[in-house]
Coordinates of N, CA, C and O in Angstrom, one line a residue:
M1 N 14.5 16.2 -12.4 CA 14.1 14.9 -12.7 C 12.6 15.0 -13.2 O 11.8 15.8 -12.7
K2 N 12.2 14.2 -14.1 CA 10.9 14.2 -14.7 C 9.9 13.6 -13.6 O 10.3 12.8 -12.8
S3 N 8.7 14.0 -13.7 CA 7.6 13.4 -12.9 C 7.4 11.9 -13.4 O 7.7 11.6 -14.5
S4 N 6.9 11.1 -12.5 CA 6.6 9.7 -12.9 C 5.7 9.7 -14.1 O 5.8 8.9 -15.0
K5 N 4.7 10.6 -14.1 CA 3.7 10.6 -15.2 C 4.4 10.9 -16.5 O 4.2 10.3 -17.5
Q6 N 5.3 12.0 -16.5 CA 6.0 12.4 -17.7 C 6.9 11.3 -18.2 O 7.0 11.0 -19.4
A7 N 7.6 10.6 -17.2 CA 8.5 9.6 -17.6 C 7.8 8.4 -18.3 O 8.2 7.9 -19.3
A8 N 6.6 8.1 -17.8 CA 5.8 7.0 -18.3 C 5.3 7.4 -19.7 O 5.3 6.6 -20.7
L9 N 4.9 8.7 -19.9 CA 4.4 9.1 -21.2 C 5.5 9.1 -22.2 O 5.4 8.7 -23.4
D10 N 6.7 9.6 -21.8 CA 7.9 9.6 -22.7 C 8.3 8.2 -23.1 O 8.6 8.0 -24.3
A11 N 8.3 7.3 -22.2 CA 8.6 5.9 -22.5 C 7.6 5.3 -23.5 O 8.0 4.6 -24.4
A12 N 6.3 5.6 -23.3 CA 5.3 5.0 -24.2 C 5.5 5.6 -25.6 O 5.4 4.9 -26.6
A13 N 5.8 6.9 -25.7 CA 6.1 7.5 -27.0 C 7.3 7.0 -27.6 O 7.4 6.8 -28.8
C14 N 8.3 6.7 -26.8 CA 9.6 6.2 -27.3 C 9.5 4.8 -27.8 O 10.0 4.6 -28.9
C15 N 8.9 3.9 -27.1 CA 9.0 2.6 -27.5 C 7.6 1.9 -27.6 O 7.5 0.7 -28.0
G16 N 6.6 2.6 -27.2 CA 5.3 2.0 -27.3 C 5.0 0.9 -26.3 O 4.0 0.2 -26.4
L17 N 5.9 0.7 -25.4 CA 5.8 -0.5 -24.4 C 5.6 0.0 -23.0 O 6.2 1.0 -22.6
E18 N 4.7 -0.7 -22.3 CA 4.6 -0.5 -20.9 C 5.4 -1.7 -20.3 O 5.2 -2.8 -20.8
G19 N 6.2 -1.4 -19.3 CA 7.1 -2.5 -18.8 C 6.4 -3.2 -17.6 O 5.1 -3.3 -17.6
T20 N 7.1 -3.6 -16.7 CA 6.7 -4.3 -15.5 C 5.8 -3.4 -14.6 O 6.2 -2.2 -14.5
R21 N 4.8 -3.9 -14.0 CA 4.0 -3.1 -13.1 C 4.1 -3.8 -11.7 O 3.8 -5.0 -11.6
L22 N 4.6 -3.1 -10.7 CA 4.7 -3.6 -9.4 C 3.5 -3.0 -8.6 O 3.4 -1.8 -8.5
V23 N 2.7 -3.9 -8.1 CA 1.5 -3.5 -7.3 C 1.7 -3.8 -5.8 O 1.9 -5.0 -5.5
M24 N 1.8 -2.8 -5.0 CA 1.9 -3.0 -3.5 C 0.6 -2.9 -2.9 O -0.1 -1.9 -3.0
L25 N 0.2 -3.9 -2.0 CA -1.1 -3.8 -1.3 C -0.9 -3.0 0.0 O 0.0 -3.2 0.7
S26 N -1.8 -2.1 0.2 CA -1.8 -1.2 1.3 C -3.2 -1.3 2.0 O -3.9 -2.2 1.8
S27 N -3.4 -0.4 2.9 CA -4.7 -0.4 3.7 C -4.9 1.0 4.2 O -4.0 1.8 4.3
L28 N -6.2 1.3 4.5 CA -6.5 2.6 5.1 C -5.7 2.7 6.5 O -5.4 3.8 6.9
T29 N -5.4 1.6 7.1 CA -4.7 1.6 8.4 C -3.3 2.2 8.2 O -2.7 2.5 9.2
H30 N -2.9 2.4 7.0 CA -1.5 3.0 6.8 C -1.4 4.4 7.5 O -0.3 4.8 7.9
H31 N -2.5 5.0 7.7 CA -2.5 6.3 8.4 C -1.9 6.3 9.8 O -1.5 7.2 10.3
A32 N -2.0 5.1 10.4 CA -1.4 4.9 11.8 C 0.0 4.3 11.7 O 0.6 4.1 12.8
G33 N 0.5 4.1 10.5 CA 1.8 3.5 10.4 C 3.0 4.3 10.9 O 4.0 3.7 11.4
S34 N 2.9 5.6 10.9 CA 4.0 6.4 11.3 C 4.2 6.3 12.8 O 5.3 6.5 13.3
V35 N 3.2 5.8 13.6 CA 3.3 5.6 15.0 C 4.5 4.7 15.4 O 5.2 4.9 16.4
Q36 N 4.8 3.7 14.5 CA 5.8 2.7 14.9 C 7.0 2.9 14.0 O 7.9 2.0 14.0
W37 N 7.2 3.9 13.2 CA 8.3 4.1 12.3 C 9.7 3.9 13.0 O 10.6 3.3 12.5
A38 N 9.8 4.5 14.2 CA 11.1 4.4 14.9 C 11.5 3.0 15.4 O 12.6 2.7 15.7
D39 N 10.5 2.1 15.4 CA 10.7 0.8 15.9 C 10.2 -0.2 14.8 O 9.3 -1.0 15.0
K40 N 10.8 -0.2 13.6 CA 10.3 -1.0 12.5 C 10.4 -2.5 12.7 O 9.6 -3.2 12.1
Q41 N 11.2 -2.9 13.6 CA 11.4 -4.4 13.9 C 10.6 -4.8 15.2 O 10.7 -5.9 15.6
S42 N 9.8 -3.9 15.7 CA 9.0 -4.2 16.9 C 9.9 -4.6 18.1 O 9.4 -5.4 18.9
A43 N 11.1 -4.1 18.2 CA 12.0 -4.5 19.3 C 11.5 -4.0 20.6 O 11.8 -4.7 21.6
K44 N 10.8 -2.9 20.6 CA 10.4 -2.3 21.9 C 9.0 -2.9 22.3 O 8.5 -2.5 23.4
G45 N 8.4 -3.7 21.5 CA 7.1 -4.2 21.8 C 6.3 -4.5 20.6 O 6.5 -3.8 19.5
Y46 N 5.4 -5.4 20.6 CA 4.6 -5.7 19.5 C 3.1 -5.5 19.7 O 2.6 -5.9 20.7
N47 N 2.5 -4.7 18.8 CA 1.1 -4.5 18.8 C 0.6 -4.9 17.4 O 1.1 -4.3 16.4
P48 N -0.3 -5.8 17.3 CA -0.7 -6.3 15.9 C -1.2 -5.2 15.0 O -0.9 -5.1 13.9
F49 N -2.0 -4.2 15.6 CA -2.6 -3.2 14.7 C -1.5 -2.2 14.2 O -1.4 -1.9 13.0
T50 N -0.7 -1.7 15.1 CA 0.3 -0.8 14.7 C 1.4 -1.4 13.8 O 1.9 -0.8 12.9
S51 N 1.7 -2.7 14.0 CA 2.7 -3.4 13.1 C 2.0 -3.5 11.8 O 2.7 -3.4 10.7
Y52 N 0.8 -3.9 11.7 CA 0.1 -4.0 10.4 C 0.0 -2.6 9.7 O 0.3 -2.6 8.5
A53 N -0.3 -1.6 10.5 CA -0.3 -0.3 9.9 C 1.0 0.2 9.3 O 1.1 0.7 8.3
L54 N 2.1 -0.2 10.1 CA 3.4 0.1 9.6 C 3.7 -0.6 8.3 O 4.3 0.0 7.4
S55 N 3.4 -1.9 8.3 CA 3.7 -2.6 7.0 C 2.9 -2.0 5.8 O 3.5 -2.0 4.7
K56 N 1.8 -1.4 6.1 CA 1.0 -0.9 5.0 C 1.5 0.5 4.5 O 1.5 0.8 3.3
I57 N 2.0 1.3 5.5 CA 2.6 2.6 5.0 C 4.0 2.3 4.4 O 4.3 3.0 3.4
C58 N 4.6 1.2 4.8 CA 5.9 0.9 4.2 C 5.7 0.4 2.7 O 6.5 0.7 1.9
N59 N 4.6 -0.2 2.5 CA 4.3 -0.6 1.1 C 4.1 0.6 0.2 O 4.5 0.6 -1.0
I60 N 3.4 1.6 0.7 CA 3.2 2.8 -0.1 C 4.6 3.5 -0.3 O 4.9 3.9 -1.4
I61 N 5.4 3.6 0.8 CA 6.7 4.2 0.7 C 7.6 3.5 -0.3 O 8.3 4.1 -1.1
M62 N 7.5 2.2 -0.3 CA 8.4 1.4 -1.2 C 7.9 1.5 -2.7 O 8.7 1.5 -3.6
A63 N 6.6 1.6 -2.9 CA 6.0 1.8 -4.2 C 6.6 3.1 -4.8 O 7.0 3.1 -5.9
K64 N 6.6 4.1 -4.0 CA 7.1 5.4 -4.4 C 8.6 5.4 -4.6 O 9.1 5.9 -5.6
E65 N 9.3 4.6 -3.8 CA 10.7 4.5 -3.9 C 11.1 3.7 -5.2 O 12.0 4.1 -6.0
F66 N 10.4 2.6 -5.4 CA 10.6 1.9 -6.7 C 10.4 2.8 -7.9 O 11.1 2.8 -8.8
Q67 N 9.3 3.6 -7.8 CA 9.0 4.4 -9.0 C 10.1 5.5 -9.2 O 10.5 5.7 -10.3
R68 N 10.6 6.0 -8.1 CA 11.8 7.0 -8.3 C 12.9 6.3 -9.0 O 13.6 6.8 -9.8
R69 N 13.2 5.0 -8.6 CA 14.3 4.3 -9.1 C 14.1 3.9 -10.6 O 14.9 3.9 -11.4
F70 N 12.8 3.5 -10.9 CA 12.5 3.2 -12.3 C 12.6 4.4 -13.1 O 13.2 4.4 -14.2
D71 N 12.2 5.6 -12.6 CA 12.3 6.8 -13.4 C 13.7 7.2 -13.7 O 14.1 7.8 -14.7
R72 N 14.6 7.0 -12.7 CA 16.1 7.3 -12.9 C 16.7 6.5 -14.0 O 17.7 6.9 -14.6
H73 N 16.3 5.3 -14.1 CA 17.0 4.3 -15.0 C 16.1 3.9 -16.2 O 16.3 2.8 -16.7
D74 N 15.1 4.7 -16.6 CA 14.3 4.3 -17.7 C 15.0 4.3 -19.0 O 15.7 5.2 -19.4
S75 N 14.9 3.1 -19.7 CA 15.7 3.0 -20.9 C 14.9 2.7 -22.2 O 15.5 2.7 -23.2
C76 N 13.7 2.4 -22.0 CA 12.8 2.0 -23.2 C 13.2 0.7 -23.8 O 12.6 0.2 -24.7
R77 N 14.2 0.0 -23.2 CA 14.6 -1.3 -23.7 C 13.4 -2.3 -23.6 O 13.1 -3.1 -24.5
Y78 N 12.8 -2.4 -22.4 CA 11.7 -3.3 -22.2 C 10.4 -2.6 -22.0 O 9.4 -3.2 -21.6
G79 N 10.4 -1.3 -22.0 CA 9.2 -0.5 -21.7 C 9.4 0.2 -20.4 O 10.4 0.0 -19.7
H80 N 8.5 1.0 -20.0 CA 8.6 1.8 -18.8 C 8.0 1.0 -17.6 O 6.8 0.7 -17.6
D81 N 8.9 0.7 -16.6 CA 8.4 0.0 -15.4 C 7.7 1.0 -14.5 O 8.0 2.2 -14.5
S82 N 6.7 0.5 -13.8 CA 6.0 1.4 -12.9 C 5.6 0.7 -11.6 O 5.5 -0.6 -11.6
A83 N 5.3 1.5 -10.6 CA 4.9 0.9 -9.3 C 3.7 1.7 -8.8 O 3.7 2.9 -9.0
V84 N 2.8 1.0 -8.1 CA 1.6 1.7 -7.6 C 1.3 1.0 -6.3 O 1.5 -0.2 -6.2
A85 N 0.7 1.7 -5.3 CA 0.2 1.1 -4.1 C -1.3 1.2 -4.1 O -1.8 2.2 -4.6
I86 N -2.0 0.2 -3.6 CA -3.5 0.3 -3.6 C -4.0 -0.3 -2.3 O -3.5 -1.3 -1.7
H87 N -5.0 0.4 -1.8 CA -5.9 -0.1 -0.7 C -7.1 -0.7 -1.4 O -7.9 0.1 -2.0
P88 N -7.2 -2.0 -1.5 CA -8.3 -2.6 -2.3 C -9.7 -2.5 -1.7 O -10.6 -3.1 -2.2
G89 N -9.8 -1.9 -0.5 CA -11.0 -1.9 0.2 C -11.0 -2.8 1.4 O -10.1 -3.7 1.5
I90 N -11.9 -2.6 2.3 CA -12.1 -3.6 3.4 C -12.9 -4.7 2.9 O -14.0 -4.6 2.5
V91 N -12.2 -5.9 2.8 CA -12.8 -7.0 2.0 C -13.4 -8.0 3.0 O -12.9 -8.3 4.1
Q92 N -14.6 -8.5 2.7 CA -15.3 -9.4 3.5 C -14.6 -10.8 3.4 O -15.0 -11.6 2.6
T93 N -13.6 -11.0 4.2 CA -12.9 -12.2 4.3 C -12.9 -12.7 5.8 O -13.2 -11.9 6.7
H94 N -12.4 -13.9 6.0 CA -12.3 -14.3 7.4 C -11.3 -13.5 8.2 O -11.5 -13.2 9.4
L95 N -10.3 -13.0 7.6 CA -9.3 -12.1 8.2 C -10.0 -10.9 8.8 O -9.9 -10.5 9.9
A96 N -10.7 -10.2 7.9 CA -11.4 -8.9 8.3 C -12.5 -9.2 9.3 O -12.6 -8.5 10.3
T97 N -13.4 -10.1 9.0 CA -14.5 -10.3 9.9 C -14.0 -10.8 11.3 O -14.5 -10.5 12.3
G98 N -13.0 -11.7 11.3 CA -12.4 -12.2 12.5 C -11.8 -11.0 13.3 O -12.0 -11.0 14.6
F99 N -11.1 -10.1 12.7 CA -10.6 -8.9 13.4 C -11.7 -8.1 14.0 O -11.6 -7.8 15.2
F100 N -12.8 -7.8 13.3 CA -13.8 -7.0 13.9 C -14.6 -7.8 15.0 O -15.0 -7.2 15.9
Q101 N -14.7 -9.1 14.8 CA -15.4 -9.9 15.9 C -14.5 -9.9 17.1 O -15.1 -9.9 18.2
Q102 N -13.2 -9.9 17.0 CA -12.4 -9.9 18.2 C -12.2 -8.5 18.8 O -12.0 -8.4 20.0
T103 N -12.3 -7.5 18.0 CA -12.0 -6.1 18.5 C -13.2 -5.2 18.5 O -13.1 -4.1 19.1
G104 N -14.3 -5.6 17.8 CA -15.4 -4.7 17.7 C -16.1 -4.3 18.9 O -16.8 -3.2 19.0
H105 N -15.9 -5.0 20.0 CA -16.6 -4.7 21.2 C -15.6 -4.2 22.3 O -16.0 -4.1 23.5
T106 N -14.4 -4.0 22.0 CA -13.4 -3.7 23.0 C -13.7 -2.4 23.8 O -13.3 -2.3 24.9
A107 N -14.3 -1.5 23.1 CA -14.6 -0.2 23.8 C -15.7 -0.4 24.8 O -15.7 0.2 25.9
L108 N -16.6 -1.3 24.6 CA -17.7 -1.6 25.5 C -17.8 -3.1 25.7 O -18.7 -3.8 25.1
P109 N -16.9 -3.7 26.5 CA -16.9 -5.2 26.6 C -18.2 -5.8 27.1 O -18.6 -6.9 26.7
F110 N -19.0 -5.1 27.9 CA -20.2 -5.6 28.3 C -21.3 -5.7 27.2 O -22.3 -6.4 27.4
M111 N -21.0 -5.1 26.1 CA -21.9 -5.2 25.0 C -21.6 -6.3 23.9 O -22.1 -6.3 22.8
K112 N -20.6 -7.1 24.2 CA -20.2 -8.1 23.3 C -21.3 -8.9 22.7 O -21.3 -9.1 21.5
E113 N -22.2 -9.4 23.5 CA -23.3 -10.2 23.0 C -24.2 -9.4 22.0 O -24.8 -10.0 21.1
L114 N -24.3 -8.1 22.2 CA -25.1 -7.3 21.3 C -24.4 -6.9 20.0 O -24.9 -6.9 18.9
V115 N -23.1 -6.6 20.2 CA -22.3 -6.1 19.1 C -22.0 -7.1 18.0 O -22.1 -6.8 16.8
A116 N -21.7 -8.3 18.4 CA -21.3 -9.4 17.5 C -22.4 -9.6 16.4 O -22.1 -9.6 15.2
P117 N -23.6 -9.9 16.8 CA -24.7 -10.1 15.8 C -24.9 -8.8 14.9 O -25.1 -9.0 13.7
L118 N -24.8 -7.7 15.5 CA -25.0 -6.4 14.8 C -23.9 -6.3 13.7 O -24.1 -6.0 12.6
L119 N -22.6 -6.6 14.1 CA -21.5 -6.5 13.1 C -21.7 -7.5 12.0 O -21.5 -7.1 10.8
S120 N -22.2 -8.7 12.3 CA -22.4 -9.7 11.3 C -23.4 -9.2 10.2 O -23.3 -9.5 9.0
C121 N -24.4 -8.5 10.7 CA -25.4 -7.9 9.7 C -24.8 -6.8 8.9 O -25.3 -6.5 7.8
L122 N -23.9 -6.1 9.5 CA -23.3 -4.9 8.8 C -22.2 -5.2 7.8 O -21.9 -4.4 6.9
Y123 N -21.6 -6.4 7.9 CA -20.4 -6.7 7.1 C -20.8 -6.6 5.6 O -20.0 -5.9 4.9
P124 N -21.9 -7.1 5.1 CA -22.1 -6.9 3.6 C -22.3 -5.5 3.2 O -22.0 -5.1 2.1
L125 N -22.7 -4.6 4.1 CA -23.0 -3.2 3.8 C -21.7 -2.4 3.9 O -21.5 -1.4 3.2
L126 N -20.8 -2.8 4.7 CA -19.6 -2.0 5.0 C -18.3 -2.5 4.3 O -17.3 -1.8 4.2
M127 N -18.4 -3.8 3.8 CA -17.2 -4.4 3.2 C -17.4 -4.7 1.8 O -18.5 -5.0 1.3
R128 N -16.3 -4.8 1.1 CA -16.3 -5.1 -0.4 C -16.3 -6.6 -0.5 O -15.7 -7.3 0.3
T129 N -16.8 -7.1 -1.6 CA -16.7 -8.5 -1.9 C -15.3 -8.8 -2.4 O -14.6 -7.9 -2.9
P130 N -14.8 -10.0 -2.2 CA -13.5 -10.3 -2.8 C -13.4 -10.0 -4.3 O -12.4 -9.5 -4.8
E131 N -14.5 -10.3 -5.0 CA -14.5 -10.0 -6.4 C -14.3 -8.5 -6.7 O -13.6 -8.1 -7.7
S132 N -15.0 -7.7 -6.0 CA -15.0 -6.2 -6.2 C -13.5 -5.7 -5.8 O -13.0 -4.9 -6.5
S133 N -13.0 -6.3 -4.8 CA -11.6 -5.9 -4.4 C -10.6 -6.3 -5.5 O -9.7 -5.6 -5.9
A134 N -10.8 -7.5 -6.1 CA -10.0 -8.0 -7.2 C -10.0 -7.1 -8.4 O -9.0 -6.8 -9.0
E135 N -11.2 -6.6 -8.7 CA -11.4 -5.7 -9.8 C -10.6 -4.4 -9.6 O -9.9 -3.9 -10.5
A136 N -10.6 -3.9 -8.3 CA -9.8 -2.7 -8.0 C -8.3 -3.0 -8.2 O -7.6 -2.1 -8.8
M137 N -7.8 -4.2 -7.8 CA -6.4 -4.5 -7.9 C -6.1 -4.7 -9.4 O -5.0 -4.3 -9.8
L138 N -7.0 -5.2 -10.2 CA -6.7 -5.3 -11.7 C -6.6 -3.9 -12.3 O -5.8 -3.8 -13.2
I139 N -7.4 -3.0 -11.9 CA -7.3 -1.6 -12.4 C -5.9 -1.1 -12.1 O -5.2 -0.5 -12.9
A140 N -5.4 -1.3 -10.8 CA -4.1 -0.9 -10.5 C -3.0 -1.5 -11.3 O -2.0 -0.9 -11.7
A141 N -3.2 -2.8 -11.6 CA -2.2 -3.6 -12.4 C -2.2 -3.3 -13.9 O -1.2 -3.4 -14.6
T142 N -3.4 -2.8 -14.4 CA -3.5 -2.6 -15.9 C -3.7 -1.2 -16.4 O -3.7 -1.0 -17.6
A143 N -4.0 -0.3 -15.5 CA -4.2 1.1 -15.9 C -2.9 1.6 -16.6 O -1.8 1.2 -16.3
P144 N -3.1 2.6 -17.5 CA -1.9 3.2 -18.1 C -0.9 3.7 -17.1 O -1.3 4.3 -16.1
A145 N 0.4 3.4 -17.3 CA 1.4 3.8 -16.3 C 1.4 5.3 -16.0 O 1.6 5.7 -14.9
G146 N 1.2 6.1 -17.1 CA 1.1 7.5 -16.9 C 0.1 8.0 -15.9 O 0.2 9.0 -15.4
R147 N -0.9 7.1 -15.7 CA -2.0 7.5 -14.8 C -1.7 7.1 -13.3 O -2.0 7.8 -12.4
V148 N -1.0 5.9 -13.1 CA -0.9 5.4 -11.8 C 0.6 5.3 -11.3 O 0.8 5.1 -10.1
A149 N 1.6 5.5 -12.1 CA 3.0 5.4 -11.7 C 3.3 6.2 -10.5 O 3.1 7.4 -10.5
G150 N 3.8 5.5 -9.4 CA 4.2 6.2 -8.2 C 3.1 6.8 -7.4 O 3.3 7.6 -6.5
R151 N 1.9 6.3 -7.6 CA 0.7 6.8 -7.0 C 0.1 5.8 -6.0 O 0.5 4.7 -5.9
Y152 N -0.9 6.3 -5.2 CA -1.6 5.5 -4.3 C -3.1 5.5 -4.7 O -3.6 6.5 -5.1
M153 N -3.7 4.3 -4.7 CA -5.1 4.2 -5.0 C -5.9 3.7 -3.8 O -5.4 2.9 -3.0
H154 N -7.0 4.2 -3.7 CA -8.0 3.8 -2.6 C -9.1 3.2 -3.4 O -9.8 3.9 -4.2
N155 N -9.3 1.9 -3.3 CA -10.3 1.1 -4.1 C -9.8 1.2 -5.5 O -8.7 0.9 -5.8
D156 N -10.6 1.8 -6.4 CA -10.2 1.9 -7.8 C -9.9 3.3 -8.3 O -10.0 3.6 -9.4
R157 N -9.7 4.2 -7.3 CA -9.5 5.6 -7.6 C -8.1 6.1 -7.0 O -7.7 5.7 -6.0
L158 N -7.5 7.0 -7.7 CA -6.3 7.7 -7.2 C -6.7 8.5 -6.0 O -7.8 9.1 -5.9
S159 N -5.8 8.4 -5.0 CA -6.1 9.1 -3.7 C -4.7 9.6 -3.2 O -3.7 9.2 -3.7
R160 N -4.8 10.4 -2.1 CA -3.6 10.8 -1.5 C -3.3 10.0 -0.2 O -4.2 9.8 0.6
P161 N -2.1 9.4 -0.1 CA -1.8 8.7 1.1 C -1.5 9.7 2.2 O -1.4 10.9 2.0
D162 N -1.3 9.1 3.4 CA -0.8 9.9 4.5 C 0.4 10.7 4.1 O 1.3 10.2 3.4
K163 N 0.5 11.9 4.5 CA 1.7 12.8 4.2 C 3.0 12.1 4.6 O 4.0 12.4 4.0
F164 N 3.0 11.3 5.6 CA 4.2 10.7 6.1 C 4.8 9.8 5.0 O 6.0 9.6 4.9
A165 N 4.0 9.2 4.1 CA 4.4 8.4 3.0 C 5.1 9.1 1.9 O 5.7 8.5 1.0
E166 N 4.9 10.4 1.8 CA 5.3 11.2 0.7 C 6.8 11.7 0.7 O 7.3 12.1 -0.2
E167 N 7.5 11.5 1.9 CA 8.8 12.0 2.0 C 9.9 11.0 1.4 O 10.0 9.9 1.8
P168 N 10.5 11.5 0.3 CA 11.5 10.6 -0.4 C 12.6 10.0 0.5 O 13.0 8.9 0.3
A169 N 13.0 10.8 1.5 CA 14.1 10.3 2.4 C 13.7 9.0 3.1 O 14.5 8.1 3.4
R170 N 12.4 8.9 3.4 CA 11.9 7.6 4.0 C 12.0 6.4 3.1 O 12.2 5.3 3.5
G171 N 11.8 6.7 1.8 CA 11.9 5.6 0.8 C 13.4 5.1 0.8 O 13.6 3.9 0.8
V172 N 14.3 6.0 0.8 CA 15.7 5.6 0.8 C 16.1 4.9 2.1 O 16.7 3.8 2.1
E173 N 15.6 5.4 3.2 CA 15.8 4.7 4.5 C 15.3 3.3 4.5 O 16.0 2.4 4.9
L174 N 14.1 3.2 4.0 CA 13.4 1.8 4.0 C 14.1 0.9 3.0 O 14.3 -0.3 3.3
W175 N 14.5 1.4 1.9 CA 15.3 0.6 0.9 C 16.6 0.1 1.5 O 16.9 -1.1 1.4
D176 N 17.3 1.0 2.2 CA 18.6 0.6 2.8 C 18.4 -0.4 3.9 O 19.2 -1.3 4.1
L177 N 17.3 -0.3 4.7 CA 17.0 -1.3 5.7 C 16.7 -2.6 5.1 O 17.2 -3.6 5.6
A178 N 15.9 -2.6 4.0 CA 15.6 -3.9 3.3 C 16.9 -4.6 2.8 O 17.1 -5.8 3.0
V179 N 17.8 -3.8 2.3 CA 19.1 -4.3 1.8 C 19.9 -4.9 3.0 O 20.4 -6.0 2.9
A180 N 19.9 -4.2 4.1 CA 20.7 -4.6 5.3 C 20.1 -5.9 5.9 O 20.8 -6.8 6.2
L181 N 18.7 -6.0 5.9 CA 18.1 -7.1 6.6 C 18.2 -8.4 5.7 O 18.3 -9.5 6.2
T182 N 18.1 -8.2 4.4 CA 18.1 -9.4 3.5 C 19.5 -9.7 3.0 O 19.7 -10.9 2.6
G183 N 20.4 -8.8 3.0 CA 21.8 -9.1 2.6 C 21.8 -9.1 1.0 O 22.8 -9.5 0.5
V184 N 20.8 -8.7 0.4 CA 20.7 -8.7 -1.1 C 21.1 -7.3 -1.5 O 20.4 -6.3 -1.2
S185 N 22.1 -7.2 -2.3 CA 22.5 -5.9 -2.8 C 21.6 -5.4 -3.9 O 21.0 -6.2 -4.6
T186 N 21.5 -4.1 -4.1 CA 20.7 -3.5 -5.1 C 21.3 -3.6 -6.5 O 22.5 -3.2 -6.7
D187 N 20.6 -4.1 -7.4 CA 21.0 -4.2 -8.8 C 21.3 -2.8 -9.4 O 20.6 -1.9 -9.0
A188 N 22.2 -2.7 -10.3 CA 22.6 -1.4 -10.9 C 21.4 -0.8 -11.5 O 21.3 0.5 -11.5
S189 N 20.4 -1.6 -12.0 CA 19.3 -1.0 -12.7 C 18.3 -0.3 -11.7 O 17.4 0.4 -12.1
L190 N 18.5 -0.5 -10.4 CA 17.7 0.1 -9.4 C 18.5 1.0 -8.4 O 17.9 1.5 -7.5
A191 N 19.8 1.2 -8.7 CA 20.6 1.9 -7.8 C 20.2 3.4 -7.7 O 19.6 3.9 -8.6

């Protein structure tokens, strides 16, 4: 089977079209996602952080699985479809700042009054602006398919995800789980 990059280059040469781009949002927390892999539905217990991490590693795994399926059925009819996963950075939003305000002092609870103001001062230095994050996502959405197809990006650069996300069998397993949970069968173009 061709690599995603070669399939994208061949499609561009064949028909000059880039097809649909699927952009999956991930996070650096994906590195902790494998911890909950055996309990994807949180049946044994729910932890917000590990469930979030699992969802982010699943997005990388699914981007890679979509790319494998796109590559198997590339036809040049509409262009070469591609999928990419991106961690757009830790963005200074209420979601992120609220998380750090709630958990930033958990290691040293007696320091809560000191840590909260310190974190507030550090947010602009440690987090990306929403605009900067949006620029990174636009790069993922518009970069040539041959550069990003089936890949993972951290901010606006190609990067390596956790090795756990690289195993193709996990993509098939996750795809089959999604089909079972939704009851939606896979279209022949993605089989």
